GROMACS .gro file of N, CA and C in nm:
model
  438
    1UNK      N    1   5.123   2.055   0.173
    1UNK     CA    2   5.183   1.950   0.112
    1UNK      C    3   5.363   1.940   0.141
    2UNK      N    4   5.374   1.826   0.222
    2UNK     CA    5   5.517   1.878   0.289
    2UNK      C    6   5.567   1.711   0.148
    3UNK      N    7   5.727   1.774   0.079
    3UNK     CA    8   5.773   1.663   0.021
    3UNK      C    9   5.849   1.540   0.104
    4UNK      N   10   5.835   1.402   0.029
    4UNK     CA   11   5.922   1.374   0.084
    4UNK      C   12   6.060   1.378  -0.002
    5UNK      N   13   6.106   1.267   0.168
    5UNK     CA   14   6.308   1.276   0.141
    5UNK      C   15   6.373   1.447   0.138
    6UNK      N   16   6.494   1.427   0.123
    6UNK     CA   17   6.585   1.563   0.139
    6UNK      C   18   6.492   1.687  -0.013
    7UNK      N   19   6.535   1.784   0.012
    7UNK     CA   20   6.521   1.891  -0.098
    7UNK      C   21   6.597   1.882  -0.178
    8UNK      N   22   6.615   1.878  -0.374
    8UNK     CA   23   6.701   1.886  -0.425
    8UNK      C   24   6.754   2.018  -0.408
    9UNK      N   25   6.915   2.041  -0.455
    9UNK     CA   26   7.006   2.104  -0.418
    9UNK      C   27   6.899   2.197  -0.538
   10UNK      N   28   6.814   2.409  -0.493
   10UNK     CA   29   6.835   2.420  -0.679
   10UNK      C   30   6.947   2.457  -0.812
   11UNK      N   31   7.042   2.434  -0.798
   11UNK     CA   32   7.131   2.436  -0.876
   11UNK      C   33   7.142   2.300  -0.968
   12UNK      N   34   7.119   2.188  -0.879
   12UNK     CA   35   7.142   2.096  -0.943
   12UNK      C   36   6.997   2.062  -0.941
   13UNK      N   37   6.905   2.133  -0.951
   13UNK     CA   38   6.800   2.057  -1.066
   13UNK      C   39   6.771   2.175  -1.207
   14UNK      N   40   6.825   2.230  -1.137
   14UNK     CA   41   6.848   2.327  -1.309
   14UNK      C   42   6.904   2.263  -1.304
   15UNK      N   43   7.034   2.274  -1.382
   15UNK     CA   44   7.159   2.185  -1.382
   15UNK      C   45   7.064   2.027  -1.464
   16UNK      N   46   7.083   2.002  -1.393
   16UNK     CA   47   6.991   1.892  -1.476
   16UNK      C   48   6.900   1.862  -1.535
   17UNK      N   49   6.773   1.959  -1.500
   17UNK     CA   50   6.728   1.963  -1.629
   17UNK      C   51   6.762   2.000  -1.670
   18UNK      N   52   6.829   2.089  -1.704
   18UNK     CA   53   6.864   2.149  -1.821
   18UNK      C   54   7.014   2.083  -1.897
   19UNK      N   55   7.001   1.916  -1.852
   19UNK     CA   56   7.087   1.825  -1.879
   19UNK      C   57   7.062   1.770  -2.020
   20UNK      N   58   6.881   1.741  -1.986
   20UNK     CA   59   6.733   1.705  -2.057
   20UNK      C   60   6.726   1.759  -2.218
   21UNK      N   61   6.792   1.877  -2.188
   21UNK     CA   62   6.751   1.970  -2.312
   21UNK      C   63   6.809   1.912  -2.446
   22UNK      N   64   6.954   1.848  -2.507
   22UNK     CA   65   7.043   1.776  -2.625
   22UNK      C   66   6.935   1.623  -2.628
   23UNK      N   67   6.860   1.564  -2.530
   23UNK     CA   68   6.779   1.442  -2.536
   23UNK      C   69   6.610   1.452  -2.595
   24UNK      N   70   6.536   1.637  -2.527
   24UNK     CA   71   6.439   1.641  -2.588
   24UNK      C   72   6.454   1.683  -2.728
   25UNK      N   73   6.512   1.797  -2.711
   25UNK     CA   74   6.545   1.839  -2.876
   25UNK      C   75   6.616   1.754  -3.014
   26UNK      N   76   6.634   1.620  -2.914
   26UNK     CA   77   6.721   1.550  -3.026
   26UNK      C   78   6.542   1.462  -3.129
   27UNK      N   79   6.499   1.417  -2.960
   27UNK     CA   80   6.375   1.408  -3.009
   27UNK      C   81   6.257   1.429  -3.111
   28UNK      N   82   6.280   1.562  -3.051
   28UNK     CA   83   6.166   1.650  -3.104
   28UNK      C   84   6.166   1.684  -3.302
   29UNK      N   85   6.369   1.731  -3.328
   29UNK     CA   86   6.339   1.673  -3.412
   29UNK      C   87   6.426   1.590  -3.555
   30UNK      N   88   6.381   1.473  -3.494
   30UNK     CA   89   6.324   1.327  -3.514
   30UNK      C   90   6.222   1.291  -3.523
   31UNK      N   91   6.132   1.362  -3.450
   31UNK     CA   92   5.998   1.334  -3.531
   31UNK      C   93   5.884   1.399  -3.581
   32UNK      N   94   5.933   1.570  -3.571
   32UNK     CA   95   5.926   1.667  -3.666
   32UNK      C   96   5.999   1.703  -3.778
   33UNK      N   97   6.131   1.707  -3.788
   33UNK     CA   98   6.225   1.765  -3.853
   33UNK      C   99   6.206   1.925  -3.836
   34UNK      N  100   6.126   1.951  -3.684
   34UNK     CA  101   6.205   2.093  -3.694
   34UNK      C  102   6.315   2.147  -3.627
   35UNK      N  103   6.337   2.280  -3.627
   35UNK     CA  104   6.477   2.262  -3.558
   35UNK      C  105   6.623   2.212  -3.604
   36UNK      N  106   6.608   2.153  -3.635
   36UNK     CA  107   6.769   2.108  -3.733
   36UNK      C  108   6.828   2.255  -3.785
   37UNK      N  109   6.975   2.219  -3.720
   37UNK     CA  110   7.076   2.329  -3.692
   37UNK      C  111   7.072   2.268  -3.909
   38UNK      N  112   7.090   2.332  -3.957
   38UNK     CA  113   7.220   2.387  -4.053
   38UNK      C  114   7.300   2.313  -4.109
   39UNK      N  115   7.273   2.222  -4.152
   39UNK     CA  116   7.394   2.077  -4.209
   39UNK      C  117   7.484   1.984  -4.154
   40UNK      N  118   7.367   1.953  -4.045
   40UNK     CA  119   7.329   1.884  -3.970
   40UNK      C  120   7.320   1.731  -4.044
   41UNK      N  121   7.349   1.641  -4.001
   41UNK     CA  122   7.301   1.554  -4.028
   41UNK      C  123   7.180   1.465  -4.006
   42UNK      N  124   7.213   1.410  -3.933
   42UNK     CA  125   7.139   1.325  -3.814
   42UNK      C  126   7.183   1.362  -3.711
   43UNK      N  127   7.067   1.377  -3.637
   43UNK     CA  128   7.091   1.405  -3.502
   43UNK      C  129   7.062   1.318  -3.402
   44UNK      N  130   7.039   1.205  -3.414
   44UNK     CA  131   7.026   1.098  -3.346
   44UNK      C  132   7.202   1.079  -3.313
   45UNK      N  133   7.313   1.121  -3.426
   45UNK     CA  134   7.392   1.081  -3.309
   45UNK      C  135   7.496   1.185  -3.216
   46UNK      N  136   7.374   1.287  -3.236
   46UNK     CA  137   7.514   1.365  -3.171
   46UNK      C  138   7.367   1.365  -3.053
   47UNK      N  139   7.268   1.340  -3.035
   47UNK     CA  140   7.259   1.282  -2.944
   47UNK      C  141   7.268   1.151  -2.846
   48UNK      N  142   7.308   1.045  -2.918
   48UNK     CA  143   7.354   0.961  -2.837
   48UNK      C  144   7.512   0.968  -2.821
   49UNK      N  145   7.608   1.052  -2.890
   49UNK     CA  146   7.741   1.093  -2.810
   49UNK      C  147   7.714   1.183  -2.695
   50UNK      N  148   7.654   1.263  -2.660
   50UNK     CA  149   7.572   1.316  -2.544
   50UNK      C  150   7.536   1.215  -2.396
   51UNK      N  151   7.468   1.111  -2.557
   51UNK     CA  152   7.442   1.063  -2.386
   51UNK      C  153   7.518   0.947  -2.391
   52UNK      N  154   7.624   0.937  -2.412
   52UNK     CA  155   7.722   0.835  -2.359
   52UNK      C  156   7.818   0.971  -2.250
   53UNK      N  157   7.819   1.069  -2.297
   53UNK     CA  158   7.893   1.145  -2.212
   53UNK      C  159   7.767   1.167  -2.091
   54UNK      N  160   7.699   1.174  -2.112
   54UNK     CA  161   7.621   1.163  -1.921
   54UNK      C  162   7.643   0.998  -1.885
   55UNK      N  163   7.597   0.901  -2.011
   55UNK     CA  164   7.637   0.802  -1.942
   55UNK      C  165   7.718   0.798  -1.842
   56UNK      N  166   7.882   0.820  -1.893
   56UNK     CA  167   7.964   0.769  -1.801
   56UNK      C  168   8.001   0.910  -1.698
   57UNK      N  169   7.937   1.039  -1.766
   57UNK     CA  170   7.965   1.106  -1.661
   57UNK      C  171   7.888   1.041  -1.512
   58UNK      N  172   7.783   0.953  -1.577
   58UNK     CA  173   7.714   0.877  -1.402
   58UNK      C  174   7.764   0.814  -1.290
   59UNK      N  175   7.856   0.742  -1.469
   59UNK     CA  176   7.926   0.637  -1.336
   59UNK      C  177   8.058   0.659  -1.340
   60UNK      N  178   8.076   0.785  -1.392
   60UNK     CA  179   8.169   0.881  -1.294
   60UNK      C  180   8.135   0.893  -1.125
   61UNK      N  181   8.022   0.915  -1.145
   61UNK     CA  182   7.992   0.996  -1.000
   61UNK      C  183   7.970   0.909  -0.888
   62UNK      N  184   7.979   0.734  -0.911
   62UNK     CA  185   7.937   0.630  -0.923
   62UNK      C  186   8.109   0.603  -0.773
   63UNK      N  187   8.181   0.639  -0.870
   63UNK     CA  188   8.303   0.678  -0.854
   63UNK      C  189   8.337   0.702  -0.684
   64UNK      N  190   8.291   0.867  -0.744
   64UNK     CA  191   8.332   0.945  -0.629
   64UNK      C  192   8.235   0.919  -0.496
   65UNK      N  193   8.124   0.791  -0.495
   65UNK     CA  194   8.035   0.747  -0.384
   65UNK      C  195   8.122   0.686  -0.357
   66UNK      N  196   8.195   0.639  -0.373
   66UNK     CA  197   8.318   0.477  -0.349
   66UNK      C  198   8.407   0.584  -0.283
   67UNK      N  199   8.510   0.652  -0.370
   67UNK     CA  200   8.558   0.667  -0.277
   67UNK      C  201   8.521   0.778  -0.156
   68UNK      N  202   8.404   0.847  -0.160
   68UNK     CA  203   8.392   0.900   0.057
   68UNK      C  204   8.369   0.749   0.117
   69UNK      N  205   8.316   0.677   0.052
   69UNK     CA  206   8.224   0.495   0.157
   69UNK      C  207   8.428   0.508   0.169
   70UNK      N  208   8.487   0.517   0.099
   70UNK     CA  209   8.656   0.374   0.092
   70UNK      C  210   8.610   0.287   0.077
   71UNK      N  211   8.470   0.280  -0.026
   71UNK     CA  212   8.405   0.055   0.000
   71UNK      C  213   8.468   0.050  -0.162
   72UNK      N  214   8.515  -0.062  -0.126
   72UNK     CA  215   8.617  -0.152  -0.265
   72UNK      C  216   8.515  -0.272  -0.289
   73UNK      N  217   8.426  -0.227  -0.257
   73UNK     CA  218   8.302  -0.292  -0.348
   73UNK      C  219   8.243  -0.141  -0.496
   74UNK      N  220   8.237  -0.084  -0.432
   74UNK     CA  221   8.141   0.022  -0.511
   74UNK      C  222   8.275   0.053  -0.555
   75UNK      N  223   8.453   0.035  -0.557
   75UNK     CA  224   8.440   0.094  -0.675
   75UNK      C  225   8.439  -0.004  -0.836
   76UNK      N  226   8.430  -0.170  -0.745
   76UNK     CA  227   8.393  -0.196  -0.894
   76UNK      C  228   8.289  -0.209  -0.898
   77UNK      N  229   8.108  -0.133  -0.905
   77UNK     CA  230   8.039  -0.129  -0.985
   77UNK      C  231   8.015   0.005  -1.062
   78UNK      N  232   8.127   0.103  -0.931
   78UNK     CA  233   8.116   0.189  -1.021
   78UNK      C  234   8.169   0.221  -1.148
   79UNK      N  235   8.233   0.120  -1.217
   79UNK     CA  236   8.283   0.097  -1.332
   79UNK      C  237   8.212  -0.011  -1.436
   80UNK      N  238   8.104  -0.057  -1.354
   80UNK     CA  239   8.069  -0.220  -1.365
   80UNK      C  240   7.983  -0.117  -1.536
   81UNK      N  241   7.889   0.027  -1.465
   81UNK     CA  242   7.817   0.043  -1.629
   81UNK      C  243   7.941   0.100  -1.758
   82UNK      N  244   8.077   0.124  -1.690
   82UNK     CA  245   8.129   0.137  -1.881
   82UNK      C  246   8.236   0.016  -1.922
   83UNK      N  247   8.203  -0.114  -1.820
   83UNK     CA  248   8.190  -0.217  -1.860
   83UNK      C  249   8.134  -0.272  -1.952
   84UNK      N  250   7.996  -0.280  -1.942
   84UNK     CA  251   7.880  -0.311  -1.918
   84UNK      C  252   7.883  -0.279  -2.076
   85UNK      N  253   7.901  -0.058  -2.153
   85UNK     CA  254   7.939  -0.081  -2.255
   85UNK      C  255   7.971  -0.103  -2.369
   86UNK      N  256   8.053  -0.142  -2.297
   86UNK     CA  257   8.243  -0.183  -2.414
   86UNK      C  258   8.267  -0.315  -2.429
   87UNK      N  259   8.117  -0.380  -2.344
   87UNK     CA  260   8.133  -0.531  -2.396
   87UNK      C  261   8.031  -0.547  -2.477
   88UNK      N  262   7.945  -0.536  -2.434
   88UNK     CA  263   7.835  -0.490  -2.608
   88UNK      C  264   7.832  -0.438  -2.680
   89UNK      N  265   7.925  -0.312  -2.695
   89UNK     CA  266   7.920  -0.295  -2.779
   89UNK      C  267   8.017  -0.356  -2.881
   90UNK      N  268   8.174  -0.444  -2.797
   90UNK     CA  269   8.212  -0.460  -2.854
   90UNK      C  270   8.181  -0.573  -2.967
   91UNK      N  271   8.021  -0.652  -2.918
   91UNK     CA  272   7.980  -0.763  -2.942
   91UNK      C  273   7.900  -0.755  -3.015
   92UNK      N  274   7.839  -0.634  -3.083
   92UNK     CA  275   7.842  -0.609  -3.208
   92UNK      C  276   7.666  -0.546  -3.217
   93UNK      N  277   7.590  -0.502  -3.046
   93UNK     CA  278   7.494  -0.513  -2.982
   93UNK      C  279   7.463  -0.297  -3.057
   94UNK      N  280   7.351  -0.310  -3.115
   94UNK     CA  281   7.391  -0.127  -3.133
   94UNK      C  282   7.372  -0.066  -3.006
   95UNK      N  283   7.471   0.018  -3.075
   95UNK     CA  284   7.549   0.200  -2.963
   95UNK      C  285   7.408   0.184  -2.923
   96UNK      N  286   7.282   0.248  -2.943
   96UNK     CA  287   7.174   0.298  -2.953
   96UNK      C  288   7.110   0.155  -2.793
   97UNK      N  289   7.074   0.092  -2.859
   97UNK     CA  290   6.980  -0.031  -2.690
   97UNK      C  291   7.135  -0.054  -2.578
   98UNK      N  292   7.225   0.018  -2.635
   98UNK     CA  293   7.267  -0.073  -2.511
   98UNK      C  294   7.335   0.016  -2.398
   99UNK      N  295   7.314   0.237  -2.468
   99UNK     CA  296   7.346   0.281  -2.428
   99UNK      C  297   7.155   0.313  -2.392
  100UNK      N  298   7.076   0.259  -2.412
  100UNK     CA  299   6.918   0.246  -2.304
  100UNK      C  300   6.948   0.165  -2.196
  101UNK      N  301   6.983   0.084  -2.233
  101UNK     CA  302   7.047  -0.048  -2.109
  101UNK      C  303   7.081  -0.033  -1.996
  102UNK      N  304   7.163   0.108  -2.045
  102UNK     CA  305   7.235   0.065  -1.961
  102UNK      C  306   7.274   0.215  -1.877
  103UNK      N  307   7.130   0.270  -1.933
  103UNK     CA  308   7.105   0.379  -1.795
  103UNK      C  309   6.925   0.381  -1.758
  104UNK      N  310   6.901   0.250  -1.793
  104UNK     CA  311   6.824   0.141  -1.658
  104UNK      C  312   6.905   0.064  -1.555
  105UNK      N  313   6.984   0.043  -1.652
  105UNK     CA  314   7.080  -0.035  -1.531
  105UNK      C  315   7.193   0.066  -1.432
  106UNK      N  316   7.210   0.166  -1.480
  106UNK     CA  317   7.190   0.266  -1.434
  106UNK      C  318   7.139   0.322  -1.260
  107UNK      N  319   7.032   0.312  -1.238
  107UNK     CA  320   6.956   0.403  -1.127
  107UNK      C  321   6.916   0.252  -1.050
  108UNK      N  322   6.947   0.090  -1.010
  108UNK     CA  323   6.945   0.001  -0.943
  108UNK      C  324   7.096   0.045  -0.894
  109UNK      N  325   7.228   0.118  -0.894
  109UNK     CA  326   7.266   0.099  -0.898
  109UNK      C  327   7.337   0.255  -0.780
  110UNK      N  328   7.272   0.369  -0.873
  110UNK     CA  329   7.233   0.495  -0.810
  110UNK      C  330   7.211   0.412  -0.632
  111UNK      N  331   7.048   0.384  -0.676
  111UNK     CA  332   6.977   0.320  -0.506
  111UNK      C  333   7.100   0.182  -0.376
  112UNK      N  334   7.190   0.195  -0.464
  112UNK     CA  335   7.252   0.042  -0.367
  112UNK      C  336   7.350   0.189  -0.354
  113UNK      N  337   7.384   0.321  -0.378
  113UNK     CA  338   7.449   0.370  -0.336
  113UNK      C  339   7.435   0.484  -0.244
  114UNK      N  340   7.333   0.472  -0.272
  114UNK     CA  341   7.218   0.539  -0.176
  114UNK      C  342   7.188   0.531  -0.037
  115UNK      N  343   7.104   0.382  -0.050
  115UNK     CA  344   7.079   0.270   0.014
  115UNK      C  345   7.271   0.224   0.162
  116UNK      N  346   7.366   0.293   0.134
  116UNK     CA  347   7.474   0.245   0.163
  116UNK      C  348   7.458   0.469   0.265
  117UNK      N  349   7.445   0.512   0.159
  117UNK     CA  350   7.469   0.651   0.250
  117UNK      C  351   7.617   0.709   0.149
  118UNK      N  352   7.579   0.696   0.065
  118UNK     CA  353   7.716   0.729   0.062
  118UNK      C  354   7.637   0.851  -0.084
  119UNK      N  355   7.560   0.822  -0.136
  119UNK     CA  356   7.526   0.957  -0.221
  119UNK      C  357   7.462   1.036  -0.136
  120UNK      N  358   7.361   1.124  -0.193
  120UNK     CA  359   7.294   1.340  -0.127
  120UNK      C  360   7.228   1.196  -0.041
  121UNK      N  361   7.097   1.267   0.004
  121UNK     CA  362   7.028   1.233   0.040
  121UNK      C  363   6.869   1.270  -0.109
  122UNK      N  364   6.876   1.345  -0.226
  122UNK     CA  365   6.789   1.375  -0.221
  122UNK      C  366   6.816   1.275  -0.395
  123UNK      N  367   6.936   1.248  -0.401
  123UNK     CA  368   7.079   1.182  -0.545
  123UNK      C  369   6.951   1.073  -0.601
  124UNK      N  370   6.847   0.970  -0.452
  124UNK     CA  371   6.761   0.913  -0.573
  124UNK      C  372   6.606   0.950  -0.587
  125UNK      N  373   6.607   1.113  -0.590
  125UNK     CA  374   6.530   1.169  -0.640
  125UNK      C  375   6.521   1.265  -0.829
  126UNK      N  376   6.605   1.338  -0.726
  126UNK     CA  377   6.695   1.366  -0.903
  126UNK      C  378   6.691   1.299  -1.038
  127UNK      N  379   6.775   1.178  -0.978
  127UNK     CA  380   6.815   1.048  -1.114
  127UNK      C  381   6.684   0.991  -1.098
  128UNK      N  382   6.597   1.009  -1.033
  128UNK     CA  383   6.471   0.849  -1.144
  128UNK      C  384   6.415   1.002  -1.232
  129UNK      N  385   6.407   1.133  -1.156
  129UNK     CA  386   6.296   1.213  -1.228
  129UNK      C  387   6.396   1.235  -1.368
  130UNK      N  388   6.484   1.205  -1.374
  130UNK     CA  389   6.618   1.263  -1.456
  130UNK      C  390   6.622   1.098  -1.557
  131UNK      N  391   6.574   1.003  -1.479
  131UNK     CA  392   6.589   0.947  -1.561
  131UNK      C  393   6.510   0.865  -1.654
  132UNK      N  394   6.327   0.926  -1.636
  132UNK     CA  395   6.287   0.842  -1.692
  132UNK      C  396   6.267   0.953  -1.813
  133UNK      N  397   6.276   1.047  -1.836
  133UNK     CA  398   6.278   1.123  -1.938
  133UNK      C  399   6.429   1.112  -2.039
  134UNK      N  400   6.487   1.033  -2.017
  134UNK     CA  401   6.671   1.032  -2.085
  134UNK      C  402   6.553   0.841  -2.171
  135UNK      N  403   6.539   0.799  -2.059
  135UNK     CA  404   6.464   0.698  -2.078
  135UNK      C  405   6.399   0.695  -2.203
  136UNK      N  406   6.253   0.718  -2.171
  136UNK     CA  407   6.221   0.757  -2.272
  136UNK      C  408   6.243   0.797  -2.357
  137UNK      N  409   6.336   0.929  -2.370
  137UNK     CA  410   6.356   0.979  -2.529
  137UNK      C  411   6.466   0.859  -2.568
  138UNK      N  412   6.489   0.771  -2.547
  138UNK     CA  413   6.659   0.675  -2.589
  138UNK      C  414   6.474   0.633  -2.665
  139UNK      N  415   6.415   0.559  -2.579
  139UNK     CA  416   6.377   0.423  -2.683
  139UNK      C  417   6.228   0.557  -2.784
  140UNK      N  418   6.234   0.686  -2.802
  140UNK     CA  419   6.137   0.697  -2.891
  140UNK      C  420   6.245   0.654  -3.020
  141UNK      N  421   6.401   0.775  -2.948
  141UNK     CA  422   6.469   0.753  -3.086
  141UNK      C  423   6.518   0.582  -3.102
  142UNK      N  424   6.551   0.534  -3.046
  142UNK     CA  425   6.562   0.356  -3.079
  142UNK      C  426   6.450   0.310  -3.153
  143UNK      N  427   6.296   0.347  -3.116
  143UNK     CA  428   6.154   0.308  -3.235
  143UNK      C  429   6.226   0.356  -3.423
  144UNK      N  430   6.323   0.478  -3.420
  144UNK     CA  431   6.305   0.595  -3.537
  144UNK      C  432   6.407   0.484  -3.626
  145UNK      N  433   6.472   0.395  -3.585
  145UNK     CA  434   6.635   0.364  -3.664
  145UNK      C  435   6.680   0.337  -3.587
  146UNK      N  436   6.728   0.446  -3.491
  146UNK     CA  437   6.807   0.495  -3.460
  146UNK      C  438   6.929   0.355  -3.447
   0.00000   0.00000   0.00000
């Protein structure tokens, strides 16, 4: 059976999957109470902090794609995720919920940049798989009252 689309580079796949470890770990700790390092008060806070860093990193990738294509509207689109986060967090929306919705909204932006040929051909395949795990993890954590 032949894979659809360009193959994801091995290192990008390994690093992307490794980046899921803190999300999955957070869900396991919260759901089971196992794997909690001594002295850590609430692992959900660590997962949210990590999630926000990854969210900013993903938005930053869009800036790079816009620069590659010298696409003016792309610059505006690339900062939209951060503006979304700041506006809704400032207006009192729970950070966990804003982060969850933000990751969902990053996918259409990835699609737009890929459609314009600015993202690598394998980008959406990688992003979709990783995003499913991140979003599912954040949903599980939101349900615990984080």
